[in-house]
């Protein structure tokens, strides 16, 4: 099902913002005009990725510099080893929405 | 949209300064040029001191020349450390190439360097948790001297690499090293050992002193140089606390020292924000200086403070080097500190 995450204008250009939805953290990005959403916590150790650094389409963890490819969640640099979960996104009436599989 | 500051993370446990996100993001910016400049100057100093070895061969002047070259060579620590963070260069292949070369000189496989150091950042000087701190408060004079001279340096790390090359990983290493990384670690250790053996084989088969004079002997003889700096990073500071201002020591250093050390004298700043590259640490310091303790005024002052604290710890094992925080009383809270 599609779940509203935040107003689309809350997402900065070429950067990341942290969003909480139903007690879970997400990272919302707008990279070169495209919207992306990933999980908000690093898969290496629990750290908030939104405090990290966005370089092109890579998000770097603020704690240990593990790197992930934002569009796919692929690991781009250690010490991260597990990929980051990514979500399908759409913009509806100014809201950024993500697809979450029904439990 | 809501914030979830209640979520506990490895980073949220630590004290953080007030700094605007836009300013911090600017400081995190990546570039190749500062790294190339620092690297080029290091190589230039190696060439100058290496030339000194060449022209002094056959005289006693070769001894100070080898030591000087070895001191410079030991600062391979700095690019290896920065590249392990992945912040030295914007270009990834350049970062990885310099990581490999400098880690070869330093004597530690890139993967072990990265994962052990990550653990150090998570648990900075938390006794038995921090993978890179082999001692605890109270510090003995013997530990201090061993650290400064570099006895904890190349040989123990060579033994570590030998063990890894045989595929033997200790339980305490598995705490910070995921199973998926073990094959990479073993392969890297074997590559490093092959390189060292190739240098030795060159010396034996080629009947030449070159690998000994320009690598092995100076690596031992000059190890103390970089360890004079590394020792000051945390030694005798407060431990088991989640505030880098109390467990790490920043210091004021000369231009040449900062050049060789890649600005790691801004050590509190580095621990606060590992994503800020070495070349932006002076600017980070300027942005948050009002929230930091005064840095030690020099390398010598830092060592005198360590020695004073070691002496104080013989009377009171709970003593540590106390750096007053801005707005806080100058005396430590419970009568500890020195």
mmCIF file with all atom_site columns, N, CA and C in Angstrom, chain A residues 43-80:
data_model
loop_
_atom_site.group_PDB
_atom_site.id
_atom_site.type_symbol
_atom_site.label_atom_id
_atom_site.label_alt_id
_atom_site.label_comp_id
_atom_site.label_asym_id
_atom_site.label_entity_id
_atom_site.label_seq_id
_atom_site.pdbx_PDB_ins_code
_atom_site.Cartn_x
_atom_site.Cartn_y
_atom_site.Cartn_z
_atom_site.occupancy
_atom_site.B_iso_or_equiv
_atom_site.pdbx_formal_charge
_atom_site.auth_seq_id
_atom_site.auth_comp_id
_atom_site.auth_asym_id
_atom_site.auth_atom_id
_atom_site.pdbx_PDB_model_num
ATOM 1   N N  . UNK A 1 43 ? 23.022 0.054  8.013  1.00 0.00 ? 43 UNK A N  1
ATOM 2   C CA . UNK A 1 43 ? 22.955 -1.394 8.240  1.00 0.00 ? 43 UNK A CA 1
ATOM 3   C C  . UNK A 1 43 ? 24.200 -1.926 8.952  1.00 0.00 ? 43 UNK A C  1
ATOM 4   N N  . UNK A 1 44 ? 25.237 -1.095 9.074  1.00 0.00 ? 44 UNK A N  1
ATOM 5   C CA . UNK A 1 44 ? 26.477 -1.539 9.725  1.00 0.00 ? 44 UNK A CA 1
ATOM 6   C C  . UNK A 1 44 ? 26.312 -1.527 11.240 1.00 0.00 ? 44 UNK A C  1
ATOM 7   N N  . UNK A 1 45 ? 26.137 -0.336 11.797 1.00 0.00 ? 45 UNK A N  1
ATOM 8   C CA . UNK A 1 45 ? 25.760 -0.204 13.193 1.00 0.00 ? 45 UNK A CA 1
ATOM 9   C C  . UNK A 1 45 ? 24.684 0.871  13.214 1.00 0.00 ? 45 UNK A C  1
ATOM 10  N N  . UNK A 1 46 ? 23.891 0.886  14.257 1.00 0.00 ? 46 UNK A N  1
ATOM 11  C CA . UNK A 1 46 ? 22.727 1.778  14.261 1.00 0.00 ? 46 UNK A CA 1
ATOM 12  C C  . UNK A 1 46 ? 23.187 3.237  14.305 1.00 0.00 ? 46 UNK A C  1
ATOM 13  N N  . UNK A 1 47 ? 23.103 3.901  13.162 1.00 0.00 ? 47 UNK A N  1
ATOM 14  C CA . UNK A 1 47 ? 23.410 5.335  13.083 1.00 0.00 ? 47 UNK A CA 1
ATOM 15  C C  . UNK A 1 47 ? 22.446 5.966  12.090 1.00 0.00 ? 47 UNK A C  1
ATOM 16  N N  . UNK A 1 48 ? 22.111 7.229  12.339 1.00 0.00 ? 48 UNK A N  1
ATOM 17  C CA . UNK A 1 48 ? 21.114 7.901  11.497 1.00 0.00 ? 48 UNK A CA 1
ATOM 18  C C  . UNK A 1 48 ? 21.783 8.434  10.227 1.00 0.00 ? 48 UNK A C  1
ATOM 19  N N  . UNK A 1 49 ? 21.384 7.874  9.110  1.00 0.00 ? 49 UNK A N  1
ATOM 20  C CA . UNK A 1 49 ? 22.030 8.235  7.840  1.00 0.00 ? 49 UNK A CA 1
ATOM 21  C C  . UNK A 1 49 ? 21.773 9.687  7.460  1.00 0.00 ? 49 UNK A C  1
ATOM 22  N N  . UNK A 1 50 ? 20.663 10.255 7.918  1.00 0.00 ? 50 UNK A N  1
ATOM 23  C CA . UNK A 1 50 ? 20.348 11.640 7.539  1.00 0.00 ? 50 UNK A CA 1
ATOM 24  C C  . UNK A 1 50 ? 21.359 12.631 8.118  1.00 0.00 ? 50 UNK A C  1
ATOM 25  N N  . UNK A 1 51 ? 22.159 12.184 9.086  1.00 0.00 ? 51 UNK A N  1
ATOM 26  C CA . UNK A 1 51 ? 23.213 13.052 9.615  1.00 0.00 ? 51 UNK A CA 1
ATOM 27  C C  . UNK A 1 51 ? 24.491 12.916 8.792  1.00 0.00 ? 51 UNK A C  1
ATOM 28  N N  . UNK A 1 52 ? 24.427 12.075 7.761  1.00 0.00 ? 52 UNK A N  1
ATOM 29  C CA . UNK A 1 52 ? 25.609 11.807 6.946  1.00 0.00 ? 52 UNK A CA 1
ATOM 30  C C  . UNK A 1 52 ? 25.736 12.750 5.768  1.00 0.00 ? 52 UNK A C  1
ATOM 31  N N  . UNK A 1 53 ? 26.520 12.307 4.808  1.00 0.00 ? 53 UNK A N  1
ATOM 32  C CA . UNK A 1 53 ? 26.907 13.174 3.688  1.00 0.00 ? 53 UNK A CA 1
ATOM 33  C C  . UNK A 1 53 ? 26.413 12.581 2.374  1.00 0.00 ? 53 UNK A C  1
ATOM 34  N N  . UNK A 1 54 ? 25.746 13.403 1.582  1.00 0.00 ? 54 UNK A N  1
ATOM 35  C CA . UNK A 1 54 ? 25.294 12.975 0.251  1.00 0.00 ? 54 UNK A CA 1
ATOM 36  C C  . UNK A 1 54 ? 26.264 13.502 -0.793 1.00 0.00 ? 54 UNK A C  1
ATOM 37  N N  . UNK A 1 55 ? 26.853 12.585 -1.538 1.00 0.00 ? 55 UNK A N  1
ATOM 38  C CA . UNK A 1 55 ? 27.776 12.965 -2.612 1.00 0.00 ? 55 UNK A CA 1
ATOM 39  C C  . UNK A 1 55 ? 27.263 12.306 -3.893 1.00 0.00 ? 55 UNK A C  1
ATOM 40  N N  . UNK A 1 56 ? 26.766 13.111 -4.795 1.00 0.00 ? 56 UNK A N  1
ATOM 41  C CA . UNK A 1 56 ? 26.113 12.601 -6.010 1.00 0.00 ? 56 UNK A CA 1
ATOM 42  C C  . UNK A 1 56 ? 24.970 11.669 -5.579 1.00 0.00 ? 56 UNK A C  1
ATOM 43  N N  . UNK A 1 57 ? 25.033 10.385 -5.958 1.00 0.00 ? 57 UNK A N  1
ATOM 44  C CA . UNK A 1 57 ? 23.951 9.474  -5.577 1.00 0.00 ? 57 UNK A CA 1
ATOM 45  C C  . UNK A 1 57 ? 24.387 8.485  -4.491 1.00 0.00 ? 57 UNK A C  1
ATOM 46  N N  . UNK A 1 58 ? 25.332 8.925  -3.664 1.00 0.00 ? 58 UNK A N  1
ATOM 47  C CA . UNK A 1 58 ? 25.837 8.097  -2.567 1.00 0.00 ? 58 UNK A CA 1
ATOM 48  C C  . UNK A 1 58 ? 25.509 8.776  -1.231 1.00 0.00 ? 58 UNK A C  1
ATOM 49  N N  . UNK A 1 59 ? 25.029 7.968  -0.266 1.00 0.00 ? 59 UNK A N  1
ATOM 50  C CA . UNK A 1 59 ? 24.862 8.469  1.102  1.00 0.00 ? 59 UNK A CA 1
ATOM 51  C C  . UNK A 1 59 ? 25.946 7.814  1.955  1.00 0.00 ? 59 UNK A C  1
ATOM 52  N N  . UNK A 1 60 ? 26.622 8.636  2.737  1.00 0.00 ? 60 UNK A N  1
ATOM 53  C CA . UNK A 1 60 ? 27.712 8.148  3.583  1.00 0.00 ? 60 UNK A CA 1
ATOM 54  C C  . UNK A 1 60 ? 27.294 8.261  5.038  1.00 0.00 ? 60 UNK A C  1
ATOM 55  N N  . UNK A 1 61 ? 27.448 7.173  5.768  1.00 0.00 ? 61 UNK A N  1
ATOM 56  C CA . UNK A 1 61 ? 27.077 7.144  7.185  1.00 0.00 ? 61 UNK A CA 1
ATOM 57  C C  . UNK A 1 61 ? 27.957 8.113  7.983  1.00 0.00 ? 61 UNK A C  1
ATOM 58  N N  . UNK A 1 62 ? 27.370 8.884  8.904  1.00 0.00 ? 62 UNK A N  1
ATOM 59  C CA . UNK A 1 62 ? 28.160 9.861  9.656  1.00 0.00 ? 62 UNK A CA 1
ATOM 60  C C  . UNK A 1 62 ? 29.095 9.235  10.684 1.00 0.00 ? 62 UNK A C  1
ATOM 61  N N  . UNK A 1 63 ? 28.834 7.973  11.039 1.00 0.00 ? 63 UNK A N  1
ATOM 62  C CA . UNK A 1 63 ? 29.593 7.377  12.138 1.00 0.00 ? 63 UNK A CA 1
ATOM 63  C C  . UNK A 1 63 ? 30.868 6.687  11.660 1.00 0.00 ? 63 UNK A C  1
ATOM 64  N N  . UNK A 1 64 ? 30.752 5.862  10.621 1.00 0.00 ? 64 UNK A N  1
ATOM 65  C CA . UNK A 1 64 ? 31.914 5.088  10.178 1.00 0.00 ? 64 UNK A CA 1
ATOM 66  C C  . UNK A 1 64 ? 32.179 5.204  8.685  1.00 0.00 ? 64 UNK A C  1
ATOM 67  N N  . UNK A 1 65 ? 31.469 6.094  8.011  1.00 0.00 ? 65 UNK A N  1
ATOM 68  C CA . UNK A 1 65 ? 31.713 6.363  6.591  1.00 0.00 ? 65 UNK A CA 1
ATOM 69  C C  . UNK A 1 65 ? 31.355 5.203  5.663  1.00 0.00 ? 65 UNK A C  1
ATOM 70  N N  . UNK A 1 66 ? 30.511 4.277  6.121  1.00 0.00 ? 66 UNK A N  1
ATOM 71  C CA . UNK A 1 66 ? 29.977 3.270  5.196  1.00 0.00 ? 66 UNK A CA 1
ATOM 72  C C  . UNK A 1 66 ? 29.150 3.969  4.126  1.00 0.00 ? 66 UNK A C  1
ATOM 73  N N  . UNK A 1 67 ? 29.181 3.434  2.882  1.00 0.00 ? 67 UNK A N  1
ATOM 74  C CA . UNK A 1 67 ? 28.529 4.137  1.764  1.00 0.00 ? 67 UNK A CA 1
ATOM 75  C C  . UNK A 1 67 ? 27.498 3.254  1.071  1.00 0.00 ? 67 UNK A C  1
ATOM 76  N N  . UNK A 1 68 ? 26.406 3.895  0.664  1.00 0.00 ? 68 UNK A N  1
ATOM 77  C CA . UNK A 1 68 ? 25.334 3.189  -0.035 1.00 0.00 ? 68 UNK A CA 1
ATOM 78  C C  . UNK A 1 68 ? 24.930 3.980  -1.279 1.00 0.00 ? 68 UNK A C  1
ATOM 79  N N  . UNK A 1 69 ? 24.571 3.232  -2.335 1.00 0.00 ? 69 UNK A N  1
ATOM 80  C CA . UNK A 1 69 ? 24.016 3.828  -3.556 1.00 0.00 ? 69 UNK A CA 1
ATOM 81  C C  . UNK A 1 69 ? 22.548 4.134  -3.276 1.00 0.00 ? 69 UNK A C  1
ATOM 82  N N  . UNK A 1 70 ? 22.186 5.400  -3.350 1.00 0.00 ? 70 UNK A N  1
ATOM 83  C CA . UNK A 1 70 ? 20.842 5.806  -2.936 1.00 0.00 ? 70 UNK A CA 1
ATOM 84  C C  . UNK A 1 70 ? 19.734 5.152  -3.780 1.00 0.00 ? 70 UNK A C  1
ATOM 85  N N  . UNK A 1 71 ? 19.830 5.132  -5.097 1.00 0.00 ? 71 UNK A N  1
ATOM 86  C CA . UNK A 1 71 ? 18.722 4.553  -5.868 1.00 0.00 ? 71 UNK A CA 1
ATOM 87  C C  . UNK A 1 71 ? 18.498 3.065  -5.617 1.00 0.00 ? 71 UNK A C  1
ATOM 88  N N  . UNK A 1 72 ? 19.577 2.307  -5.348 1.00 0.00 ? 72 UNK A N  1
ATOM 89  C CA . UNK A 1 72 ? 19.426 0.848  -5.229 1.00 0.00 ? 72 UNK A CA 1
ATOM 90  C C  . UNK A 1 72 ? 19.694 0.318  -3.821 1.00 0.00 ? 72 UNK A C  1
ATOM 91  N N  . UNK A 1 73 ? 20.338 1.099  -2.973 1.00 0.00 ? 73 UNK A N  1
ATOM 92  C CA . UNK A 1 73 ? 20.709 0.632  -1.638 1.00 0.00 ? 73 UNK A CA 1
ATOM 93  C C  . UNK A 1 73 ? 21.962 -0.222 -1.629 1.00 0.00 ? 73 UNK A C  1
ATOM 94  N N  . UNK A 1 74 ? 22.576 -0.397 -2.800 1.00 0.00 ? 74 UNK A N  1
ATOM 95  C CA . UNK A 1 74 ? 23.783 -1.233 -2.911 1.00 0.00 ? 74 UNK A CA 1
ATOM 96  C C  . UNK A 1 74 ? 24.911 -0.673 -2.035 1.00 0.00 ? 74 UNK A C  1
ATOM 97  N N  . UNK A 1 75 ? 25.675 -1.571 -1.407 1.00 0.00 ? 75 UNK A N  1
ATOM 98  C CA . UNK A 1 75 ? 26.829 -1.130 -0.617 1.00 0.00 ? 75 UNK A CA 1
ATOM 99  C C  . UNK A 1 75 ? 27.914 -0.620 -1.558 1.00 0.00 ? 75 UNK A C  1
ATOM 100 N N  . UNK A 1 76 ? 28.403 0.562  -1.276 1.00 0.00 ? 76 UNK A N  1
ATOM 101 C CA . UNK A 1 76 ? 29.446 1.158  -2.106 1.00 0.00 ? 76 UNK A CA 1
ATOM 102 C C  . UNK A 1 76 ? 30.775 1.270  -1.366 1.00 0.00 ? 76 UNK A C  1
ATOM 103 N N  . UNK A 1 77 ? 30.766 1.073  -0.055 1.00 0.00 ? 77 UNK A N  1
ATOM 104 C CA . UNK A 1 77 ? 32.025 1.169  0.673  1.00 0.00 ? 77 UNK A CA 1
ATOM 105 C C  . UNK A 1 77 ? 31.901 0.638  2.090  1.00 0.00 ? 77 UNK A C  1
ATOM 106 N N  . UNK A 1 78 ? 32.962 -0.080 2.556  1.00 0.00 ? 78 UNK A N  1
ATOM 107 C CA . UNK A 1 78 ? 32.959 -0.588 3.925  1.00 0.00 ? 78 UNK A CA 1
ATOM 108 C C  . UNK A 1 78 ? 33.067 0.550  4.940  1.00 0.00 ? 78 UNK A C  1
ATOM 109 N N  . UNK A 1 79 ? 32.732 0.296  6.194  1.00 0.00 ? 79 UNK A N  1
ATOM 110 C CA . UNK A 1 79 ? 32.451 -0.997 6.805  1.00 0.00 ? 79 UNK A CA 1
ATOM 111 C C  . UNK A 1 79 ? 31.020 -1.498 6.604  1.00 0.00 ? 79 UNK A C  1
ATOM 112 N N  . UNK A 1 80 ? 30.203 -0.797 5.833  1.00 0.00 ? 80 UNK A N  1
ATOM 113 C CA . UNK A 1 80 ? 28.877 -1.332 5.542  1.00 0.00 ? 80 UNK A CA 1
ATOM 114 C C  . UNK A 1 80 ? 29.030 -2.615 4.729  1.00 0.00 ? 80 UNK A C  1
#
